[in-house]
């Protein structure tokens, strides 16, 4: 089995804006190398081409189900791939898309050898969208996102439930997120059957993002 993955979603937090993305990327790459874990960074969309790092995977926060060519203002997977972006979150709670769009985008990413992370809000949605066999289904209870109260302590049963819900999807792994701030939150989620973590505010809005990343990465190693 591959090692767990830590996905840092920068959202549109101003702490990740402009040149500040570089220190987040450096901290993430440093922690990935030091603790031997996989870390992916999802910068604000306009910075996607700007983030580089050998030990770092870069993911888009959202992609559009639009074509290459004469489409304006959309973010399309083929062009991302050309800029070194490895994959994308799809259907994040803060950027929901239709089930049809998920059905179209997951195989499209697979065809490009890119990573798909389909976000869901509950086990029923996990079961439904896992039919497309994305690389990951990421369950995040919307009410805990950004709350500092973690899915692992507030909704532990949900993680096992979601793992069960996606069991039929060959090759799809479960991630979870919402309110993760500590190494203990991470360890508990992994114990409950998650294969990795999505985190945003616990890292990006921390007074010491590098230390926050290191704590979460260490808990995965
Ligand atoms: O994509 C991860 C995100 O929605 C979780 O946010 O701030 O609760 O870690 P946060």
Coordinates of C-alpha atoms and ligand atoms in Angstrom, one line a residue:
X1 CA 0.0 0.0 0.0
X2 CA 1.2 3.5 -0.8
X3 CA 1.9 5.8 2.1
X4 CA -0.8 8.2 3.2
X5 CA -1.2 11.6 1.6
X6 CA -1.5 15.0 3.1
X7 CA -3.4 17.5 0.9
X8 CA -3.1 21.2 1.8
X9 CA -5.9 23.2 0.3
X10 CA -4.9 26.9 0.4
X11 CA -8.4 28.0 -0.7
X12 CA -8.4 31.8 -1.3
X13 CA -6.8 32.6 2.1
X14 CA -4.8 35.7 1.8
X15 CA -2.1 34.0 3.8
X16 CA -1.4 32.0 0.6
X17 CA -1.5 35.0 -1.8
X18 CA 1.3 36.3 -4.0
X19 CA 4.8 35.3 -2.9
X20 CA 3.5 33.8 0.3
X21 CA 2.7 30.6 -1.6
X22 CA 6.5 30.0 -2.0
X23 CA 7.1 29.6 1.7
X24 CA 4.1 27.3 2.0
X25 CA 5.4 25.2 -0.9
X26 CA 8.9 25.1 0.6
X27 CA 7.6 24.1 4.0
X28 CA 5.5 21.4 2.4
X29 CA 8.3 20.0 0.3
X30 CA 10.7 20.1 3.3
X31 CA 8.3 18.1 5.5
X32 CA 7.6 15.6 2.7
X33 CA 11.3 14.9 2.3
X34 CA 12.0 14.9 6.1
X35 CA 9.2 12.6 7.1
X36 CA 9.0 10.5 3.9
X37 CA 5.3 11.3 3.3
X38 CA 3.4 12.4 0.2
X39 CA 2.3 16.1 0.4
X40 CA 0.1 17.8 -2.2
X41 CA -0.5 21.5 -2.3
X42 CA -3.5 23.1 -3.9
X43 CA -2.7 26.8 -4.3
X44 CA -5.1 29.5 -5.3
X45 CA -6.0 28.8 -8.9
X46 CA -4.1 31.7 -10.4
X47 CA -0.9 30.5 -8.8
X48 CA -1.1 26.9 -10.1
X49 CA 1.7 27.3 -12.7
X50 CA 3.9 29.1 -10.2
X51 CA 4.3 26.4 -7.6
X52 CA 7.3 24.1 -8.2
X53 CA 9.0 21.6 -6.0
X54 CA 10.5 18.2 -6.5
X55 CA 9.0 16.7 -3.4
X56 CA 5.7 18.3 -3.9
X57 CA 2.6 17.4 -5.8
X58 CA 0.5 20.3 -7.1
X59 CA -3.3 19.9 -7.3
X60 CA -5.9 22.3 -8.7
X61 CA -8.7 23.3 -6.2
X62 CA -11.3 23.0 -9.0
X63 CA -11.4 22.1 -12.7
X64 CA -14.0 22.9 -15.3
X65 CA -15.6 20.4 -17.7
X66 CA -14.8 22.5 -20.7
X67 CA -12.7 21.9 -23.7
X68 CA -9.2 22.8 -24.8
X69 CA -9.2 25.6 -27.3
X70 CA -11.8 28.3 -27.6
X71 CA -13.0 28.4 -24.0
X72 CA -12.4 31.5 -21.9
X73 CA -11.6 31.8 -18.2
X74 CA -12.0 28.1 -17.4
X75 CA -9.4 25.8 -16.0
X76 CA -9.0 22.7 -18.1
X77 CA -7.1 19.5 -17.1
X78 CA -5.0 19.1 -20.3
X79 CA -3.5 22.6 -19.9
X80 CA -2.8 22.0 -16.2
X81 CA -1.0 18.8 -17.0
X82 CA 1.3 20.8 -19.4
X83 CA 2.2 23.1 -16.5
X84 CA 3.2 20.4 -14.2
X85 CA 0.0 20.2 -12.2
X86 CA -0.7 16.6 -11.1
X87 CA -4.4 16.5 -10.6
X88 CA -7.4 18.3 -9.1
X89 CA -10.0 18.4 -6.4
X90 CA -13.5 18.1 -7.8
X91 CA -16.7 19.0 -6.1
X92 CA -15.2 20.6 -3.1
X93 CA -17.9 21.6 -0.6
X94 CA -17.2 25.3 -1.4
X95 CA -17.2 24.6 -5.2
X96 CA -19.8 22.0 -5.9
X97 CA -20.4 20.6 -9.4
X98 CA -23.1 18.4 -10.9
X99 CA -22.8 14.6 -10.8
X100 CA -22.6 14.7 -14.6
X101 CA -19.5 16.9 -14.4
X102 CA -17.9 14.5 -11.9
X103 CA -18.7 11.6 -14.3
X104 CA -17.0 13.4 -17.1
X105 CA -14.0 14.8 -15.3
X106 CA -12.8 11.7 -13.5
X107 CA -12.2 9.6 -16.6
X108 CA -10.8 12.6 -18.3
X109 CA -8.1 13.0 -15.6
X110 CA -7.5 9.3 -15.6
X111 CA -6.8 9.4 -19.3
X112 CA -4.2 12.1 -18.7
X113 CA -2.6 10.2 -15.9
X114 CA -3.7 12.9 -13.5
X115 CA -5.0 12.5 -9.9
X116 CA -8.7 12.9 -9.2
X117 CA -9.8 13.8 -5.6
X118 CA -13.6 13.8 -5.5
X119 CA -15.0 15.6 -2.4
X120 CA -18.2 14.5 -0.8
X121 CA -20.3 15.6 2.1
X122 CA -21.7 12.3 3.3
X123 CA -21.5 8.5 2.9
X124 CA -24.4 8.4 0.4
X125 CA -22.6 10.8 -1.9
X126 CA -19.4 8.8 -1.4
X127 CA -21.1 5.7 -2.5
X128 CA -22.7 7.4 -5.5
X129 CA -19.6 9.2 -6.8
X130 CA -17.1 6.4 -6.1
X131 CA -18.8 4.6 -9.0
X132 CA -16.5 6.6 -11.3
X133 CA -13.5 5.2 -9.5
X134 CA -11.6 8.4 -8.8
X135 CA -8.2 8.0 -7.2
X136 CA -9.6 9.4 -4.0
X137 CA -12.9 10.1 -2.4
X138 CA -12.5 12.9 0.3
X139 CA -15.2 13.1 2.9
X140 CA -15.6 16.4 4.7
X141 CA -18.7 17.2 6.9
X142 CA -19.5 20.8 5.7
X143 CA -20.3 22.0 9.2
X144 CA -16.8 21.2 10.5
X145 CA -14.9 22.8 7.7
X146 CA -12.8 25.7 9.1
X147 CA -14.2 25.1 12.6
X148 CA -11.1 23.8 14.3
X149 CA -13.2 20.8 15.5
X150 CA -12.0 17.8 13.6
X151 CA -13.9 15.2 11.7
X152 CA -11.9 12.5 13.6
X153 CA -13.1 13.6 17.0
X154 CA -16.5 15.0 16.2
X155 CA -17.7 12.5 13.5
X156 CA -15.4 9.4 13.9
X157 CA -18.2 7.0 12.8
X158 CA -18.4 8.8 9.4
X159 CA -14.9 7.7 8.4
X160 CA -15.6 4.0 8.8
X161 CA -19.0 4.5 7.2
X162 CA -17.5 6.2 4.2
X163 CA -14.7 3.5 3.9
X164 CA -17.5 1.0 3.7
X165 CA -19.5 3.0 1.2
X166 CA -16.6 3.1 -1.3
X167 CA -15.5 -0.5 -0.8
X168 CA -16.9 -1.6 -4.2
X169 CA -14.8 1.0 -6.1
X170 CA -11.6 -0.7 -7.2
X171 CA -8.6 1.4 -6.6
X172 CA -10.4 4.3 -4.9
X173 CA -8.9 5.4 -1.6
X174 CA -10.6 7.3 1.2
X175 CA -9.4 10.7 2.5
X176 CA -11.1 12.8 5.1
X177 CA -10.9 16.4 6.3
X178 CA -12.5 19.3 8.1
X179 CA -11.2 20.9 11.3
X180 CA -7.9 19.0 11.3
X181 CA -5.3 20.9 13.3
X182 CA -3.1 18.4 15.2
X183 CA -1.1 15.3 14.8
X184 CA -3.6 13.5 17.1
X185 CA -6.4 14.4 14.6
X186 CA -4.4 12.8 11.8
X187 CA -3.5 9.7 13.7
X188 CA -7.1 9.1 14.7
X189 CA -8.3 9.6 11.1
X190 CA -5.8 7.1 9.8
X191 CA -6.7 4.6 12.5
X192 CA -10.3 4.9 11.6
X193 CA -9.5 3.9 8.0
X194 CA -8.7 7.1 6.2
X195 CA -5.7 6.9 3.8
X196 CA -4.9 10.6 4.1
X197 CA -6.0 14.0 5.1
X198 CA -7.2 17.3 3.6
X199 CA -6.4 20.3 5.6
X200 CA -6.8 24.1 5.0
X201 CA -7.1 26.5 7.9
X202 CA -5.2 24.4 10.4
X203 CA -2.1 25.0 8.2
X204 CA -2.7 28.1 6.1
X205 CA -4.0 30.2 8.9
X206 CA -1.7 28.9 11.5
X207 CA 0.8 31.4 13.1
X208 CA 3.5 28.9 12.1
X209 CA 2.5 27.1 9.0
X210 CA 5.8 25.2 8.6
X211 CA 5.4 23.8 12.2
X212 CA 1.8 22.9 11.5
X213 CA 2.8 21.0 8.3
X214 CA 5.6 19.2 10.1
X215 CA 3.3 18.1 12.9
X216 CA 0.7 16.7 10.5
X217 CA 3.4 15.0 8.3
X218 CA 5.1 13.5 11.2
X219 CA 1.9 12.0 12.4
X220 CA 1.6 10.2 9.1
X221 CA 5.1 8.8 9.0
Ligands
LIG1 O1 -10.3 21.1 1.6 C1 -10.1 21.0 2.9 C2 -10.9 21.9 3.7 O2 -12.2 22.0 3.3 C3 -10.9 21.6 5.2 O3 -10.8 22.9 5.7 O4 -10.1 24.6 7.3 O5 -11.4 22.6 8.1 O6 -9.0 22.3 7.3 P1 -10.3 23.1 7.2

